[in-house]
Amino acid sequence: MEILFFTTLGPALAGAWIPSFAMVLIQFVYMLIYKEVGKRATDTSWYTLADKRNAIISSLLQAVLLILSVFVPLKTGSAWF
């Protein structure tokens, strides 16, 4: 099997953004359907200062990965798919 690396990134219609954004959409749909679970999942009242900092860093990294996923093409037949 040949391993293909990405040398140039460009926006693609059939890209990694499809499953990335689908996972986020599914999470929000479940939070809308099961409102109590959504409230518990987003309750940060018990977070310490370190927990809040880590949650912000995690959210920022997830946003960066979602934006990056727009530029990563899905290549079928490669080790990345």
PDB file of N, CA and C in Angstrom, residues 3 10-11 13 15-16 18 20 22 26 30 39 42 45 47 49-50 52 56-57 60 65 69 72-73 78 80:
ATOM      1  N   ILE A   3       1.571   5.110   0.814  1.00  0.00           N
ATOM      2  CA  ILE A   3       1.140   6.157   1.735  1.00  0.00           C
ATOM      3  C   ILE A   3       1.320   7.502   1.033  1.00  0.00           C
ATOM      4  N   GLY A  10      -5.964  22.678   0.053  1.00  0.00           N
ATOM      5  CA  GLY A  10      -6.873  23.619  -0.583  1.00  0.00           C
ATOM      6  C   GLY A  10      -8.299  23.225  -0.264  1.00  0.00           C
ATOM      7  N   PRO A  11      -9.219  24.174  -0.240  1.00  0.00           N
ATOM      8  CA  PRO A  11     -10.607  23.839   0.057  1.00  0.00           C
ATOM      9  C   PRO A  11     -11.145  22.831  -0.953  1.00  0.00           C
ATOM     10  N   LEU A  13     -14.663  20.262  -1.941  1.00  0.00           N
ATOM     11  CA  LEU A  13     -16.054  19.910  -1.659  1.00  0.00           C
ATOM     12  C   LEU A  13     -16.147  18.559  -0.974  1.00  0.00           C
ATOM     13  N   GLY A  15     -14.198  16.831   1.263  1.00  0.00           N
ATOM     14  CA  GLY A  15     -13.060  16.904   2.159  1.00  0.00           C
ATOM     15  C   GLY A  15     -13.364  16.350   3.530  1.00  0.00           C
ATOM     16  N   ALA A  16     -12.371  16.457   4.400  1.00  0.00           N
ATOM     17  CA  ALA A  16     -12.495  15.953   5.763  1.00  0.00           C
ATOM     18  C   ALA A  16     -13.502  16.752   6.580  1.00  0.00           C
ATOM     19  N   ILE A  18     -16.567  17.096   5.999  1.00  0.00           N
ATOM     20  CA  ILE A  18     -17.877  16.430   6.004  1.00  0.00           C
ATOM     21  C   ILE A  18     -18.066  15.620   7.291  1.00  0.00           C
ATOM     22  N   SER A  20     -16.228  15.801  10.001  1.00  0.00           N
ATOM     23  CA  SER A  20     -15.928  16.659  11.145  1.00  0.00           C
ATOM     24  C   SER A  20     -17.143  17.470  11.567  1.00  0.00           C
ATOM     25  N   ALA A  22     -20.204  16.887  10.637  1.00  0.00           N
ATOM     26  CA  ALA A  22     -21.313  15.971  10.927  1.00  0.00           C
ATOM     27  C   ALA A  22     -21.286  15.544  12.394  1.00  0.00           C
ATOM     28  N   ILE A  26     -24.319  16.283  14.965  1.00  0.00           N
ATOM     29  CA  ILE A  26     -24.979  15.204  15.718  1.00  0.00           C
ATOM     30  C   ILE A  26     -24.979  15.517  17.207  1.00  0.00           C
ATOM     31  N   TYR A  30     -28.452  15.935  19.438  1.00  0.00           N
ATOM     32  CA  TYR A  30     -28.730  15.175  20.662  1.00  0.00           C
ATOM     33  C   TYR A  30     -28.969  16.102  21.849  1.00  0.00           C
ATOM     34  N   LYS A  39     -28.044  20.170  29.296  1.00  0.00           N
ATOM     35  CA  LYS A  39     -27.775  21.061  30.430  1.00  0.00           C
ATOM     36  C   LYS A  39     -26.628  20.532  31.274  1.00  0.00           C
ATOM     37  N   THR A  42     -23.169  20.907  29.533  1.00  0.00           N
ATOM     38  CA  THR A  42     -22.619  22.258  29.436  1.00  0.00           C
ATOM     39  C   THR A  42     -22.525  22.968  30.782  1.00  0.00           C
ATOM     40  N   SER A  45     -20.335  25.024  36.288  1.00  0.00           N
ATOM     41  CA  SER A  45     -20.339  25.710  37.578  1.00  0.00           C
ATOM     42  C   SER A  45     -19.356  25.087  38.572  1.00  0.00           C
ATOM     43  N   TYR A  47     -16.374  23.795  37.734  1.00  0.00           N
ATOM     44  CA  TYR A  47     -15.007  23.836  37.199  1.00  0.00           C
ATOM     45  C   TYR A  47     -14.100  24.677  38.087  1.00  0.00           C
ATOM     46  N   LEU A  49     -10.365  26.817  38.299  1.00  0.00           N
ATOM     47  CA  LEU A  49      -9.730  27.732  37.359  1.00  0.00           C
ATOM     48  C   LEU A  49      -8.950  26.963  36.287  1.00  0.00           C
ATOM     49  N   ALA A  50      -8.264  25.909  36.700  1.00  0.00           N
ATOM     50  CA  ALA A  50      -7.507  25.084  35.740  1.00  0.00           C
ATOM     51  C   ALA A  50      -8.455  24.381  34.775  1.00  0.00           C
ATOM     52  N   LYS A  52     -11.407  25.451  33.781  1.00  0.00           N
ATOM     53  CA  LYS A  52     -11.923  26.453  32.848  1.00  0.00           C
ATOM     54  C   LYS A  52     -10.887  26.774  31.777  1.00  0.00           C
ATOM     55  N   ILE A  56     -11.296  26.048  27.737  1.00  0.00           N
ATOM     56  CA  ILE A  56     -11.138  27.084  26.706  1.00  0.00           C
ATOM     57  C   ILE A  56     -10.106  26.652  25.674  1.00  0.00           C
ATOM     58  N   ILE A  57      -8.981  26.119  26.132  1.00  0.00           N
ATOM     59  CA  ILE A  57      -7.939  25.646  25.216  1.00  0.00           C
ATOM     60  C   ILE A  57      -8.484  24.527  24.335  1.00  0.00           C
ATOM     61  N   LEU A  60     -10.829  25.958  21.687  1.00  0.00           N
ATOM     62  CA  LEU A  60     -10.078  26.650  20.634  1.00  0.00           C
ATOM     63  C   LEU A  60      -9.409  25.649  19.690  1.00  0.00           C
ATOM     64  N   LEU A  65      -9.225  22.760  14.460  1.00  0.00           N
ATOM     65  CA  LEU A  65      -9.292  21.509  13.702  1.00  0.00           C
ATOM     66  C   LEU A  65     -10.477  21.493  12.740  1.00  0.00           C
ATOM     67  N   SER A  69     -10.058  21.203   8.782  1.00  0.00           N
ATOM     68  CA  SER A  69     -10.676  20.086   8.069  1.00  0.00           C
ATOM     69  C   SER A  69     -11.272  20.508   6.729  1.00  0.00           C
ATOM     70  N   VAL A  72      -8.479  19.815   4.104  1.00  0.00           N
ATOM     71  CA  VAL A  72      -7.884  18.480   3.971  1.00  0.00           C
ATOM     72  C   VAL A  72      -8.789  17.628   3.091  1.00  0.00           C
ATOM     73  N   PRO A  73      -8.300  17.218   1.924  1.00  0.00           N
ATOM     74  CA  PRO A  73      -9.126  16.392   1.044  1.00  0.00           C
ATOM     75  C   PRO A  73      -9.190  14.942   1.532  1.00  0.00           C
ATOM     76  N   SER A  78      -6.026   5.571   0.178  1.00  0.00           N
ATOM     77  CA  SER A  78      -4.778   5.929   0.850  1.00  0.00           C
ATOM     78  C   SER A  78      -4.868   5.490   2.309  1.00  0.00           C
ATOM     79  N   TRP A  80      -4.714   7.356   4.768  1.00  0.00           N
ATOM     80  CA  TRP A  80      -5.403   8.382   5.528  1.00  0.00           C
ATOM     81  C   TRP A  80      -6.913   8.196   5.557  1.00  0.00           C
TER      82      TRP A  80
END
